[in-house]
JSON list of C-alpha atoms in Angstrom, two decimals:
[
{"chain": "A", "resi": 1, "resn": "MET", "atom": "CA", "xyz": [94.84, 42.83, -206.46]},
{"chain": "A", "resi": 2, "resn": "ALA", "atom": "CA", "xyz": [96.90, 45.86, -207.44]},
{"chain": "A", "resi": 3, "resn": "ILE", "atom": "CA", "xyz": [99.05, 48.11, -205.27]},
{"chain": "A", "resi": 4, "resn": "ALA", "atom": "CA", "xyz": [100.35, 51.65, -205.48]},
{"chain": "A", "resi": 5, "resn": "GLN", "atom": "CA", "xyz": [102.94, 53.65, -203.59]},
{"chain": "A", "resi": 6, "resn": "LEU", "atom": "CA", "xyz": [105.16, 56.68, -203.96]},
{"chain": "A", "resi": 7, "resn": "VAL", "atom": "CA", "xyz": [108.40, 55.95, -205.82]},
{"chain": "A", "resi": 8, "resn": "ASP", "atom": "CA", "xyz": [110.87, 58.82, -206.21]},
{"chain": "A", "resi": 9, "resn": "GLY", "atom": "CA", "xyz": [108.12, 61.37, -205.52]},
{"chain": "A", "resi": 10, "resn": "GLN", "atom": "CA", "xyz": [105.66, 59.93, -208.06]},
{"chain": "A", "resi": 11, "resn": "PHE", "atom": "CA", "xyz": [102.89, 57.38, -207.62]},
{"chain": "A", "resi": 12, "resn": "SER", "atom": "CA", "xyz": [103.49, 54.01, -209.21]},
{"chain": "A", "resi": 13, "resn": "THR", "atom": "CA", "xyz": [100.84, 51.30, -209.60]},
{"chain": "A", "resi": 14, "resn": "GLU", "atom": "CA", "xyz": [101.47, 47.61, -210.16]},
{"chain": "A", "resi": 15, "resn": "GLY", "atom": "CA", "xyz": [99.28, 44.54, -210.62]},
{"chain": "A", "resi": 16, "resn": "TRP", "atom": "CA", "xyz": [97.87, 41.94, -210.85]},
{"chain": "A", "resi": 17, "resn": "TRP", "atom": "CA", "xyz": [98.14, 39.38, -208.05]},
{"chain": "A", "resi": 18, "resn": "THR", "atom": "CA", "xyz": [95.53, 36.66, -207.77]},
{"chain": "A", "resi": 19, "resn": "ILE", "atom": "CA", "xyz": [95.07, 35.68, -204.14]},
{"chain": "A", "resi": 20, "resn": "GLY", "atom": "CA", "xyz": [92.71, 32.89, -203.20]},
{"chain": "A", "resi": 21, "resn": "THR", "atom": "CA", "xyz": [90.40, 32.76, -200.21]},
{"chain": "A", "resi": 22, "resn": "ASN", "atom": "CA", "xyz": [92.30, 32.32, -196.93]},
{"chain": "A", "resi": 23, "resn": "GLN", "atom": "CA", "xyz": [95.61, 32.78, -198.78]},
{"chain": "A", "resi": 24, "resn": "CYS", "atom": "CA", "xyz": [98.51, 35.20, -198.31]},
{"chain": "A", "resi": 25, "resn": "ALA", "atom": "CA", "xyz": [100.72, 36.94, -200.84]},
{"chain": "A", "resi": 26, "resn": "ASN", "atom": "CA", "xyz": [103.85, 38.97, -200.27]},
{"chain": "A", "resi": 27, "resn": "VAL", "atom": "CA", "xyz": [103.36, 41.67, -202.90]},
{"chain": "A", "resi": 28, "resn": "ILE", "atom": "CA", "xyz": [105.85, 44.26, -201.64]},
{"chain": "A", "resi": 29, "resn": "LYS", "atom": "CA", "xyz": [109.10, 42.37, -201.17]},
{"chain": "A", "resi": 30, "resn": "GLN", "atom": "CA", "xyz": [111.27, 45.19, -199.81]},
{"chain": "A", "resi": 31, "resn": "GLU", "atom": "CA", "xyz": [110.80, 47.06, -196.53]},
{"chain": "A", "resi": 32, "resn": "LEU", "atom": "CA", "xyz": [108.16, 49.78, -196.69]},
{"chain": "A", "resi": 33, "resn": "THR", "atom": "CA", "xyz": [109.49, 53.29, -197.09]},
{"chain": "A", "resi": 34, "resn": "ASN", "atom": "CA", "xyz": [106.11, 55.06, -197.30]},
{"chain": "A", "resi": 35, "resn": "ARG", "atom": "CA", "xyz": [103.61, 55.50, -194.51]},
{"chain": "A", "resi": 36, "resn": "TYR", "atom": "CA", "xyz": [100.74, 55.02, -196.97]},
{"chain": "A", "resi": 37, "resn": "ILE", "atom": "CA", "xyz": [100.24, 52.30, -199.56]},
{"chain": "A", "resi": 38, "resn": "TYR", "atom": "CA", "xyz": [97.21, 51.99, -201.80]},
{"chain": "A", "resi": 39, "resn": "VAL", "atom": "CA", "xyz": [95.32, 48.81, -202.64]},
{"chain": "A", "resi": 40, "resn": "TYR", "atom": "CA", "xyz": [92.76, 47.95, -205.31]},
{"chain": "A", "resi": 41, "resn": "ALA", "atom": "CA", "xyz": [91.13, 44.53, -205.04]},
{"chain": "A", "resi": 42, "resn": "THR", "atom": "CA", "xyz": [88.31, 42.88, -206.95]},
{"chain": "A", "resi": 43, "resn": "ASP", "atom": "CA", "xyz": [86.32, 39.70, -206.61]},
{"chain": "A", "resi": 44, "resn": "VAL", "atom": "CA", "xyz": [86.28, 36.97, -209.28]},
{"chain": "A", "resi": 45, "resn": "PHE", "atom": "CA", "xyz": [83.63, 38.95, -211.17]},
{"chain": "A", "resi": 46, "resn": "GLY", "atom": "CA", "xyz": [85.82, 42.08, -211.34]},
{"chain": "A", "resi": 47, "resn": "GLN", "atom": "CA", "xyz": [83.79, 44.01, -208.76]},
{"chain": "A", "resi": 48, "resn": "PRO", "atom": "CA", "xyz": [85.80, 46.11, -206.26]},
{"chain": "A", "resi": 49, "resn": "ILE", "atom": "CA", "xyz": [85.83, 44.68, -202.73]},
{"chain": "A", "resi": 50, "resn": "LEU", "atom": "CA", "xyz": [87.46, 47.64, -200.97]},
{"chain": "A", "resi": 51, "resn": "ASP", "atom": "CA", "xyz": [86.09, 51.16, -200.64]},
{"chain": "A", "resi": 52, "resn": "GLY", "atom": "CA", "xyz": [88.56, 53.37, -202.46]},
{"chain": "A", "resi": 53, "resn": "SER", "atom": "CA", "xyz": [88.99, 57.13, -202.32]},
{"chain": "A", "resi": 54, "resn": "VAL", "atom": "CA", "xyz": [92.10, 57.73, -204.46]},
{"chain": "A", "resi": 55, "resn": "SER", "atom": "CA", "xyz": [91.90, 57.49, -208.26]},
{"chain": "A", "resi": 56, "resn": "MET", "atom": "CA", "xyz": [94.89, 55.75, -209.85]},
{"chain": "A", "resi": 57, "resn": "CYS", "atom": "CA", "xyz": [95.66, 53.88, -213.07]},
{"chain": "A", "resi": 58, "resn": "ILE", "atom": "CA", "xyz": [95.39, 50.14, -213.70]},
{"chain": "A", "resi": 59, "resn": "GLY", "atom": "CA", "xyz": [95.96, 47.94, -216.75]},
{"chain": "A", "resi": 60, "resn": "ALA", "atom": "CA", "xyz": [93.89, 45.11, -218.18]},
{"chain": "A", "resi": 61, "resn": "LYS", "atom": "CA", "xyz": [96.79, 42.65, -217.88]},
{"chain": "A", "resi": 62, "resn": "ALA", "atom": "CA", "xyz": [99.97, 42.61, -215.75]},
{"chain": "A", "resi": 63, "resn": "PHE", "atom": "CA", "xyz": [101.15, 46.22, -215.46]},
{"chain": "A", "resi": 64, "resn": "GLU", "atom": "CA", "xyz": [103.55, 48.71, -213.93]},
{"chain": "A", "resi": 65, "resn": "ILE", "atom": "CA", "xyz": [102.40, 52.29, -214.46]},
{"chain": "A", "resi": 66, "resn": "GLU", "atom": "CA", "xyz": [104.16, 55.48, -213.40]},
{"chain": "A", "resi": 67, "resn": "GLY", "atom": "CA", "xyz": [101.91, 58.42, -212.56]},
{"chain": "A", "resi": 68, "resn": "ILE", "atom": "CA", "xyz": [98.20, 58.55, -211.78]},
{"chain": "A", "resi": 69, "resn": "GLU", "atom": "CA", "xyz": [97.04, 61.32, -214.08]},
{"chain": "A", "resi": 70, "resn": "SER", "atom": "CA", "xyz": [95.39, 61.02, -217.50]},
{"chain": "A", "resi": 71, "resn": "CYS", "atom": "CA", "xyz": [94.84, 57.27, -217.22]},
{"chain": "A", "resi": 72, "resn": "TRP", "atom": "CA", "xyz": [92.51, 57.04, -220.25]},
{"chain": "A", "resi": 73, "resn": "GLU", "atom": "CA", "xyz": [94.74, 59.18, -222.45]},
{"chain": "A", "resi": 74, "resn": "ARG", "atom": "CA", "xyz": [97.69, 56.90, -221.70]},
{"chain": "A", "resi": 75, "resn": "GLY", "atom": "CA", "xyz": [95.78, 53.69, -222.51]},
{"chain": "A", "resi": 76, "resn": "HIS", "atom": "CA", "xyz": [94.92, 52.69, -218.94]},
{"chain": "A", "resi": 77, "resn": "ARG", "atom": "CA", "xyz": [91.80, 52.62, -216.79]},
{"chain": "A", "resi": 78, "resn": "ALA", "atom": "CA", "xyz": [91.17, 54.65, -213.64]},
{"chain": "A", "resi": 79, "resn": "ALA", "atom": "CA", "xyz": [90.24, 52.77, -210.45]},
{"chain": "A", "resi": 80, "resn": "MET", "atom": "CA", "xyz": [89.57, 53.87, -206.89]},
{"chain": "A", "resi": 81, "resn": "PHE", "atom": "CA", "xyz": [92.34, 52.63, -204.57]},
{"chain": "A", "resi": 82, "resn": "HIS", "atom": "CA", "xyz": [91.93, 52.16, -200.82]},
{"chain": "A", "resi": 83, "resn": "GLU", "atom": "CA", "xyz": [94.47, 54.11, -198.73]},
{"chain": "A", "resi": 84, "resn": "VAL", "atom": "CA", "xyz": [96.21, 52.03, -196.05]},
{"chain": "A", "resi": 85, "resn": "ASP", "atom": "CA", "xyz": [98.03, 53.75, -193.18]},
{"chain": "A", "resi": 86, "resn": "THR", "atom": "CA", "xyz": [100.95, 51.45, -192.31]},
{"chain": "A", "resi": 87, "resn": "GLN", "atom": "CA", "xyz": [101.81, 53.71, -189.38]},
{"chain": "A", "resi": 88, "resn": "ALA", "atom": "CA", "xyz": [105.32, 54.04, -190.83]},
{"chain": "A", "resi": 89, "resn": "THR", "atom": "CA", "xyz": [106.30, 50.44, -190.09]},
{"chain": "A", "resi": 90, "resn": "VAL", "atom": "CA", "xyz": [108.67, 48.56, -192.40]},
{"chain": "A", "resi": 91, "resn": "ARG", "atom": "CA", "xyz": [106.39, 45.51, -192.69]},
{"chain": "A", "resi": 92, "resn": "TRP", "atom": "CA", "xyz": [102.60, 45.50, -192.85]},
{"chain": "A", "resi": 93, "resn": "THR", "atom": "CA", "xyz": [99.91, 42.86, -193.27]},
{"chain": "A", "resi": 94, "resn": "LEU", "atom": "CA", "xyz": [96.54, 43.75, -194.72]},
{"chain": "A", "resi": 95, "resn": "PHE", "atom": "CA", "xyz": [93.61, 41.39, -194.28]},
{"chain": "A", "resi": 96, "resn": "ILE", "atom": "CA", "xyz": [90.96, 41.74, -196.97]},
{"chain": "A", "resi": 97, "resn": "THR", "atom": "CA", "xyz": [87.49, 40.42, -196.29]},
{"chain": "A", "resi": 98, "resn": "PRO", "atom": "CA", "xyz": [84.52, 40.44, -198.66]},
{"chain": "A", "resi": 99, "resn": "ARG", "atom": "CA", "xyz": [81.86, 43.10, -198.23]},
{"chain": "A", "resi": 100, "resn": "GLY", "atom": "CA", "xyz": [79.36, 42.01, -195.63]},
{"chain": "A", "resi": 101, "resn": "GLY", "atom": "CA", "xyz": [82.06, 40.20, -193.62]},
{"chain": "A", "resi": 102, "resn": "GLY", "atom": "CA", "xyz": [81.51, 36.84, -195.37]}
]
């Protein structure tokens, strides 16, 4: 899993977290300051498991990337992140289920 959020007016992406079935992970340690966070998650075969609508940058290994433009030119890969409306709360839990509800 990778996450993205606005930091000082610019999108920042970070990953990877490996989260097993029926497991939890606290990936954003501080209180949320943005109404929207963005999530990219794949299955064990690298196939996306969330429908994403926002293109952002990811890395092949652990990464922290500032900005979402020109991913390829900067040595990254573009991926479609799923937008999550946290409703402006300071803590939010997202439950991810495989496609098809399995």
